[in-house]
Amino acid sequence: MGAAEQGGEGGEGEPWGEVSPDAARRLLVAAVDAFAERGYHATTTRDIASRAGMSPAALYIHYRTKEELLHRISGVGHEKALSVLSAAADGEGTAGTRLAEAVRSFVRWHAAHHTTARVVQYELDALGPEHRAEIMALRRRTDAVVRGVIEEGVRSGEFDVADAAGTTLAVLSLCIDVARWFNVAGRRTPDEVGELYAGLVLRMVGATAAP
Amino acid sequence: MGAAEQGGEGGEGEPWGEVSPDAARRLLVAAVDAFAERGYHATTTRDIASRAGMSPAALYIHYRTKEELLHRISGVGHEKALSVLSAAADGEGTAGTRLAEAVRSFVRWHAAHHTTARVVQYELDALGPEHRAEIMALRRRTDAVVRGVIEEGVRSGEFDVADAAGTTLAVLSLCIDVARWFNVAGRRTPDEVGELYAGLVLRMVGATAAP
């Protein structure tokens, strides 16, 4: 089942908008679809070029290897998700308000870009050591954003959390796993899942006041 | 990275104990490792037979197709996970006590069998329509177990839950995603993750009394 069948991830808010030139962007979109459908190891650069309507030689102008495509997908995916999360966490209001908004944003991102997020999460082991280390650094930054808001709420007495690191892990895991089960044909919209999860996360941190 | 590198899932508590004869069991273990390492589509029955120290002809005595192997892995995996979850949910005590124990058991299973659980979750789309429908029925039963305990706690006034279906989805998602991030070399043992998550889930359902 490719991204197209799952409802597509192109159009508004698609994460590849900044990738240029157009051919490089089309190849990323084609690679996400191919990796999602058949897995990284079963996909060839020839498959990807063909999906993008290009020759293998045209692909090599933009990406030297299949791993370079995965690295680019993973990098852009992690950066975009981190950026929506940070914007929410750095917003106005109490720690509760900002944690709730961070969860809403992160959930919406993983629901809307579930095909990309699945590839990014499931194919992490296929990255080379340096690229993997780079992605791990982005993940630590993502973790630090959520942990920062949680610790702020604990200091201000707004939250009651015994294990900030463990709670951060659980909050991020809950949001990321939306990419696994989310179905565009399902009962809940990305906004509805975000709202549900924001409420559940405020309970997880023992928030005293409703934001 | 195969199961062996991730710490192995053989030995005590491994889910294939009931599969016989021995050759059929060895082939399942080999298939889990191969699918985890390279993905379902990049794995051939020849690869699997070779990992199990058998000829392709010997594999076909037990499994007619690669899909049959995946179906067996998925079936046994889902049944085992459902069985540990049900045993906990049907135990003694209040809804809170049983929900906490269900979460502990389900988390421990997904941490201990993370390689199997990843294959089962990530390769669901590779199952044929009938096999997929069979697995979906097992997932609905899993969902019903958790939802049953949550609704019982709501009826008795022990829990405060606005959306039982949504909360059930979140609780199961949180536990299942342990398989994605759990690392045997990491800081937390399966028991520690189970304990942390049981406490977080009791907060999610607004449990009034500590179990």
Coordinates of C-alpha atoms in Angstrom, one line a residue:
Chain A
M1 CA 0.0 0.0 0.0
G2 CA 1.7 3.2 -1.1
A3 CA 1.2 6.8 0.0
A4 CA -1.2 7.4 -2.8
E5 CA -3.6 4.7 -1.5
Q6 CA -3.2 6.0 2.0
G7 CA -4.5 9.4 1.0
G8 CA -1.3 11.0 -0.2
E9 CA 0.9 13.4 1.6
G10 CA 1.5 15.9 -1.1
G11 CA 0.0 19.3 -1.4
E12 CA -0.4 21.7 1.6
G13 CA 2.0 21.3 4.4
E14 CA 4.0 18.6 2.6
P15 CA 7.5 18.5 4.1
W16 CA 9.5 18.6 0.8
G17 CA 8.5 22.2 -0.2
E18 CA 11.9 23.6 0.4
V19 CA 13.8 20.9 -1.5
S20 CA 15.0 22.1 -4.8
P21 CA 15.4 21.7 -7.7
D22 CA 12.0 20.2 -8.6
A23 CA 13.7 16.9 -9.8
A24 CA 15.4 16.4 -6.4
R25 CA 12.0 16.9 -4.7
R26 CA 10.2 14.5 -7.0
L27 CA 12.8 11.9 -6.3
L28 CA 12.3 12.2 -2.5
V29 CA 8.6 11.8 -2.8
A30 CA 9.1 8.8 -5.1
A31 CA 11.6 7.3 -2.6
V32 CA 9.2 7.7 0.4
D33 CA 6.5 5.9 -1.6
A34 CA 8.8 3.1 -2.7
F35 CA 10.3 2.6 0.8
A36 CA 6.9 2.6 2.4
E37 CA 5.5 0.1 -0.1
R38 CA 8.4 -2.4 -0.3
G39 CA 10.9 -1.5 2.4
Y40 CA 14.3 0.2 2.0
H41 CA 16.2 -3.0 1.2
A42 CA 13.8 -4.2 -1.5
T43 CA 13.8 -0.9 -3.3
T44 CA 16.4 0.0 -6.0
T45 CA 17.5 3.4 -7.2
R46 CA 16.1 2.3 -10.5
D47 CA 12.6 1.8 -8.9
I48 CA 12.8 5.3 -7.4
A49 CA 13.9 6.9 -10.7
S50 CA 11.2 5.1 -12.6
R51 CA 8.5 6.2 -10.1
A52 CA 9.7 9.8 -10.5
G53 CA 9.6 9.4 -14.3
M54 CA 13.4 9.8 -14.6
S55 CA 16.3 7.7 -15.7
P56 CA 18.7 6.2 -13.2
A57 CA 21.4 8.5 -14.6
A58 CA 19.2 11.5 -13.8
L59 CA 18.8 10.3 -10.2
Y60 CA 22.6 10.2 -9.7
I61 CA 22.9 13.9 -10.5
H62 CA 21.0 14.5 -7.2
Y63 CA 21.7 11.6 -5.0
R64 CA 24.8 9.4 -5.2
T65 CA 23.3 6.5 -3.3
K66 CA 20.0 5.1 -2.0
E67 CA 21.2 5.7 1.5
E68 CA 21.7 9.4 0.7
L69 CA 18.0 9.5 -0.3
L70 CA 17.0 7.9 3.0
H71 CA 19.2 10.2 4.9
R72 CA 17.6 13.3 3.3
I73 CA 14.1 12.0 4.0
S74 CA 15.0 11.3 7.6
G75 CA 16.8 14.6 8.0
V76 CA 14.0 16.7 6.5
G77 CA 11.3 14.6 8.4
H78 CA 13.0 15.0 11.8
E79 CA 13.7 18.7 11.2
K80 CA 10.1 19.6 10.2
A81 CA 8.6 17.6 13.1
L82 CA 11.1 19.3 15.6
S83 CA 10.2 22.7 14.2
V84 CA 6.4 22.3 14.6
L85 CA 7.0 20.9 18.1
S86 CA 9.4 23.7 19.1
A87 CA 7.1 26.5 17.8
A88 CA 4.3 25.2 20.0
A89 CA 6.6 24.6 23.1
D90 CA 8.1 28.1 22.8
G91 CA 4.7 29.8 22.4
E92 CA 2.7 31.9 24.9
G93 CA 1.1 30.7 28.1
T94 CA 1.7 28.3 31.0
A95 CA 3.6 25.0 30.8
G96 CA 0.3 23.2 30.5
T97 CA -0.9 25.3 27.6
R98 CA 2.4 24.9 25.8
L99 CA 2.7 21.1 26.5
A100 CA -0.9 20.6 25.2
E101 CA -0.1 22.6 22.1
A102 CA 3.2 20.8 21.5
V103 CA 1.3 17.4 21.6
R104 CA -1.4 18.7 19.3
S105 CA 1.2 19.9 16.7
F106 CA 3.4 16.8 17.0
V107 CA 0.4 14.4 16.6
R108 CA -1.0 16.4 13.7
W109 CA 2.4 16.2 12.0
H110 CA 2.6 12.4 12.5
A111 CA -1.0 11.8 11.3
A112 CA -0.7 14.1 8.2
H113 CA 2.8 12.7 7.3
H114 CA 2.3 9.1 8.4
T115 CA 3.9 7.5 5.4
T116 CA 7.0 9.7 5.7
A117 CA 7.1 9.2 9.5
R118 CA 6.9 5.4 9.1
V119 CA 9.8 5.3 6.7
V120 CA 11.8 7.6 9.0
Q121 CA 11.1 5.4 12.1
Y122 CA 11.2 1.9 10.6
E123 CA 14.3 2.3 8.4
L124 CA 16.6 4.0 10.9
D125 CA 18.9 1.0 11.0
A126 CA 19.6 1.4 7.3
L127 CA 21.4 4.7 7.8
G128 CA 25.2 4.7 7.8
P129 CA 26.9 5.4 11.1
E130 CA 27.5 9.2 10.5
H131 CA 24.1 9.9 9.2
R132 CA 22.5 7.9 12.0
A133 CA 24.5 9.9 14.6
E134 CA 23.2 13.1 12.9
I135 CA 19.6 11.9 13.2
M136 CA 20.1 10.8 16.8
A137 CA 21.2 14.4 17.6
L138 CA 17.9 15.7 16.1
R139 CA 16.0 13.2 18.3
R140 CA 17.8 14.3 21.4
R141 CA 16.8 17.9 20.6
T142 CA 13.2 16.8 20.1
D143 CA 13.4 15.0 23.5
A144 CA 14.9 18.1 25.2
V145 CA 12.0 20.4 24.0
V146 CA 9.4 18.2 25.6
R147 CA 11.4 17.6 28.7
G148 CA 12.1 21.3 29.1
V149 CA 8.3 22.1 29.2
I150 CA 7.7 19.2 31.6
E151 CA 10.5 20.3 33.9
E152 CA 9.3 23.9 33.8
G153 CA 5.8 22.8 34.8
V154 CA 7.3 20.8 37.7
R155 CA 9.3 23.8 38.9
S156 CA 6.3 26.1 38.8
G157 CA 4.2 23.5 40.7
E158 CA 1.8 23.2 37.8
F159 CA 2.8 19.5 37.1
D160 CA 3.4 16.6 39.4
V161 CA 5.9 14.2 37.7
A162 CA 8.1 11.7 39.5
D163 CA 10.2 10.7 36.4
A164 CA 10.6 13.5 33.9
A165 CA 12.8 11.5 31.5
G166 CA 10.4 8.6 31.5
T167 CA 7.4 10.8 31.1
T168 CA 9.0 12.6 28.2
L169 CA 9.8 9.2 26.5
A170 CA 6.1 8.2 26.9
V171 CA 4.7 11.4 25.6
L172 CA 6.9 11.3 22.5
S173 CA 6.3 7.6 21.9
L174 CA 2.5 8.2 22.1
C175 CA 2.7 10.9 19.5
I176 CA 5.1 9.1 17.2
D177 CA 3.1 5.9 17.2
V178 CA 0.2 7.8 15.6
A179 CA 2.1 7.4 12.3
R180 CA 1.8 3.6 12.7
W181 CA -1.9 3.3 13.3
F182 CA -3.3 6.5 11.7
N183 CA -5.6 5.8 8.7
V184 CA -7.0 8.7 6.6
A185 CA -10.2 6.6 6.2
G186 CA -10.5 6.1 10.0
R187 CA -12.9 7.6 12.4
R188 CA -10.7 10.4 13.8
T189 CA -9.1 13.4 12.1
P190 CA -5.6 14.5 12.9
D191 CA -7.0 17.4 14.9
E192 CA -9.3 15.1 16.9
V193 CA -6.4 12.8 17.7
G194 CA -4.3 15.8 18.7
E195 CA -7.0 17.1 21.0
L196 CA -7.6 13.7 22.6
Y197 CA -3.9 13.2 23.2
A198 CA -3.3 16.7 24.6
G199 CA -5.9 16.0 27.3
L200 CA -4.3 12.5 28.1
V201 CA -0.8 14.0 28.3
L202 CA -2.0 16.7 30.7
R203 CA -3.2 13.9 32.9
M204 CA 0.0 12.0 32.6
V205 CA 2.0 15.0 34.0
G206 CA -0.6 15.6 36.7
A207 CA -1.5 19.1 35.5
T208 CA -3.4 20.9 38.2
A209 CA -5.2 23.5 36.1
A210 CA -6.9 23.0 32.8
P211 CA -5.1 25.2 30.2
Chain B
M1 CA 20.6 -5.4 12.9
G2 CA 19.2 -8.9 13.6
A3 CA 17.6 -10.3 16.7
A4 CA 20.9 -11.7 17.8
E5 CA 22.5 -8.3 17.9
Q6 CA 19.5 -6.8 19.7
G7 CA 20.0 -9.3 22.5
G8 CA 18.1 -12.3 21.2
E9 CA 14.6 -13.3 21.8
G10 CA 15.2 -17.0 22.2
G11 CA 15.3 -19.0 25.5
E12 CA 12.8 -18.3 28.3
G13 CA 9.5 -17.0 27.3
E14 CA 10.2 -17.1 23.6
P15 CA 6.9 -17.2 21.8
W16 CA 7.6 -20.2 19.5
G17 CA 7.8 -22.8 22.2
E18 CA 4.6 -24.5 21.1
V19 CA 5.4 -24.6 17.4
S20 CA 6.4 -28.1 16.3
P21 CA 8.2 -29.9 14.8
D22 CA 11.6 -28.3 15.7
A23 CA 12.3 -27.5 12.0
A24 CA 9.1 -25.5 11.7
R25 CA 10.1 -23.6 14.8
R26 CA 13.6 -22.9 13.6
L27 CA 12.3 -21.6 10.3
L28 CA 10.0 -19.1 12.1
V29 CA 12.9 -17.8 14.3
A30 CA 15.0 -17.5 11.1
A31 CA 12.2 -15.7 9.3
V32 CA 11.7 -13.2 12.1
D33 CA 15.5 -12.4 12.1
A34 CA 15.5 -12.0 8.3
F35 CA 12.4 -9.9 8.1
A36 CA 13.7 -7.6 10.9
E37 CA 17.0 -7.2 9.3
R38 CA 16.1 -6.7 5.6
G39 CA 12.3 -6.3 5.5
Y40 CA 9.8 -8.8 4.2
H41 CA 10.0 -7.9 0.6
A42 CA 13.8 -8.1 0.4
T43 CA 13.9 -11.5 2.1
T44 CA 13.6 -14.7 0.0
T45 CA 12.6 -18.2 1.3
R46 CA 16.1 -19.2 0.3
D47 CA 17.5 -16.7 2.8
I48 CA 15.3 -18.0 5.5
A49 CA 16.1 -21.6 4.8
S50 CA 19.8 -20.8 4.8
R51 CA 19.6 -19.0 8.1
A52 CA 17.9 -22.0 9.6
G53 CA 20.6 -24.3 8.1
M54 CA 18.1 -26.0 5.8
S55 CA 17.5 -26.4 2.1
P56 CA 14.7 -24.4 0.3
A57 CA 13.1 -27.8 -0.3
A58 CA 13.0 -28.5 3.4
L59 CA 11.4 -25.1 4.0
Y60 CA 8.5 -26.0 1.6
I61 CA 7.6 -29.0 3.7
H62 CA 6.5 -26.7 6.5
Y63 CA 5.5 -23.4 4.7
R64 CA 4.3 -23.2 1.2
T65 CA 5.1 -19.5 0.8
K66 CA 6.9 -16.6 2.5
E67 CA 3.5 -15.0 3.3
E68 CA 2.6 -18.2 5.2
L69 CA 5.6 -17.7 7.4
L70 CA 4.7 -14.1 8.0
H71 CA 1.1 -15.1 8.8
R72 CA 2.3 -17.7 11.3
I73 CA 4.6 -15.2 13.0
S74 CA 1.9 -12.6 13.1
G75 CA -0.7 -15.1 14.4
V76 CA 1.5 -16.5 17.1
G77 CA 2.7 -13.0 18.1
H78 CA -0.8 -11.5 18.4
E79 CA -2.1 -14.6 20.2
K80 CA 0.7 -14.6 22.8
A81 CA 0.4 -10.9 23.4
L82 CA -3.4 -11.1 23.8
S83 CA -3.0 -14.0 26.2
V84 CA -0.7 -12.2 28.6
L85 CA -2.9 -9.2 28.4
S86 CA -6.1 -11.1 29.1
A87 CA -4.6 -13.1 32.0
A88 CA -3.8 -9.8 33.7
A89 CA -7.1 -8.1 32.8
D90 CA -9.1 -11.1 34.1
G91 CA -7.1 -11.3 37.4
E92 CA -8.2 -10.3 40.9
G93 CA -8.8 -6.9 42.2
T94 CA -10.3 -3.5 41.2
A95 CA -10.3 -2.2 37.6
G96 CA -7.3 0.0 38.5
T97 CA -5.3 -3.0 39.8
R98 CA -6.1 -5.0 36.7
L99 CA -5.6 -2.2 34.2
A100 CA -2.1 -1.5 35.7
E101 CA -1.2 -5.2 35.6
A102 CA -2.5 -5.5 32.0
V103 CA -0.2 -2.6 31.0
R104 CA 2.8 -4.1 32.8
S105 CA 2.3 -7.4 31.1
F106 CA 1.7 -6.0 27.6
V107 CA 4.7 -3.7 27.9
R108 CA 7.0 -6.5 29.2
W109 CA 5.9 -8.6 26.2
H110 CA 6.6 -5.9 23.7
A111 CA 10.0 -5.1 25.3
A112 CA 11.1 -8.7 25.6
H113 CA 9.9 -9.6 22.0
H114 CA 10.6 -6.3 20.3
T115 CA 12.1 -7.9 17.2
T116 CA 9.0 -10.1 16.7
A117 CA 6.7 -7.3 17.5
R118 CA 8.3 -4.9 15.0
V119 CA 8.0 -7.5 12.2
V120 CA 4.4 -8.1 13.2
Q121 CA 3.5 -4.4 13.3
Y122 CA 5.5 -3.1 10.3
E123 CA 4.8 -5.9 7.8
L124 CA 1.0 -6.1 8.3
D125 CA 0.4 -4.8 4.8
A126 CA 2.3 -7.7 3.3
L127 CA -0.4 -10.2 4.5
G128 CA -2.9 -11.5 2.1
P129 CA -6.5 -10.3 2.5
E130 CA -7.8 -13.4 4.5
H131 CA -4.8 -13.6 6.7
R132 CA -5.0 -9.9 7.3
A133 CA -8.7 -10.1 8.3
E134 CA -7.8 -12.9 10.7
I135 CA -5.1 -10.8 12.4
M136 CA -7.5 -7.8 12.5
A137 CA -10.0 -9.9 14.4
L138 CA -7.2 -10.7 17.0
R139 CA -6.5 -7.0 17.3
R140 CA -10.2 -6.2 17.9
R141 CA -10.2 -8.8 20.7
T142 CA -7.1 -7.1 22.2
D143 CA -8.8 -3.8 22.0
A144 CA -11.9 -5.2 23.7
V145 CA -9.9 -6.5 26.7
V146 CA -8.5 -3.1 27.5
R147 CA -11.7 -1.3 26.7
G148 CA -13.6 -3.7 29.0
V149 CA -11.5 -2.9 32.0
I150 CA -11.7 0.8 31.3
E151 CA -15.5 0.8 31.0
E152 CA -15.8 -1.3 34.2
G153 CA -13.7 1.3 36.1
V154 CA -15.9 4.1 34.7
R155 CA -19.1 2.2 35.7
S156 CA -17.8 1.7 39.3
G157 CA -16.8 5.3 39.5
E158 CA -13.1 4.4 39.9
F159 CA -12.1 6.0 36.6
D160 CA -13.0 9.3 34.9
V161 CA -12.9 8.8 31.1
A162 CA -14.6 11.0 28.6
D163 CA -13.7 8.9 25.5
A164 CA -13.3 5.2 26.3
A165 CA -12.5 4.1 22.7
G166 CA -9.9 6.9 22.3
T167 CA -8.3 6.2 25.7
T168 CA -8.1 2.4 24.8
L169 CA -6.4 3.3 21.5
A170 CA -3.9 5.5 23.3
V171 CA -3.1 2.9 26.0
L172 CA -2.5 0.2 23.5
S173 CA -0.5 2.4 21.2
L174 CA 1.7 3.5 24.1
C175 CA 2.5 -0.2 25.0
I176 CA 2.9 -1.4 21.4
D177 CA 5.4 1.4 20.6
V178 CA 7.7 0.0 23.2
A179 CA 8.8 -2.5 20.6
R180 CA 10.0 0.4 18.4
W181 CA 12.2 2.2 20.8
F182 CA 13.1 -0.5 23.4
N183 CA 16.8 -1.3 23.4
V184 CA 18.2 -4.1 25.6
A185 CA 21.3 -2.0 26.1
G186 CA 19.2 1.0 27.2
R187 CA 18.7 2.4 30.7
R188 CA 15.4 0.8 31.6
T189 CA 14.5 -2.9 32.0
P190 CA 11.2 -4.2 30.6
D191 CA 9.9 -4.4 34.2
E192 CA 10.8 -0.7 34.9
V193 CA 9.1 0.5 31.7
G194 CA 6.1 -1.6 32.6
E195 CA 5.9 0.0 36.1
L196 CA 6.4 3.6 34.7
Y197 CA 3.7 3.0 32.1
A198 CA 1.2 1.4 34.5
G199 CA 1.4 4.6 36.6
L200 CA 1.0 6.9 33.6
V201 CA -2.0 4.9 32.3
L202 CA -3.8 5.1 35.7
R203 CA -3.4 8.8 35.4
M204 CA -4.8 8.8 31.8
V205 CA -8.0 7.1 33.1
G206 CA -8.2 9.5 36.0
A207 CA -8.0 6.6 38.6
T208 CA -9.1 7.9 42.0
A209 CA -7.4 5.4 44.2
A210 CA -3.9 4.0 43.8
P211 CA -4.2 0.2 43.2

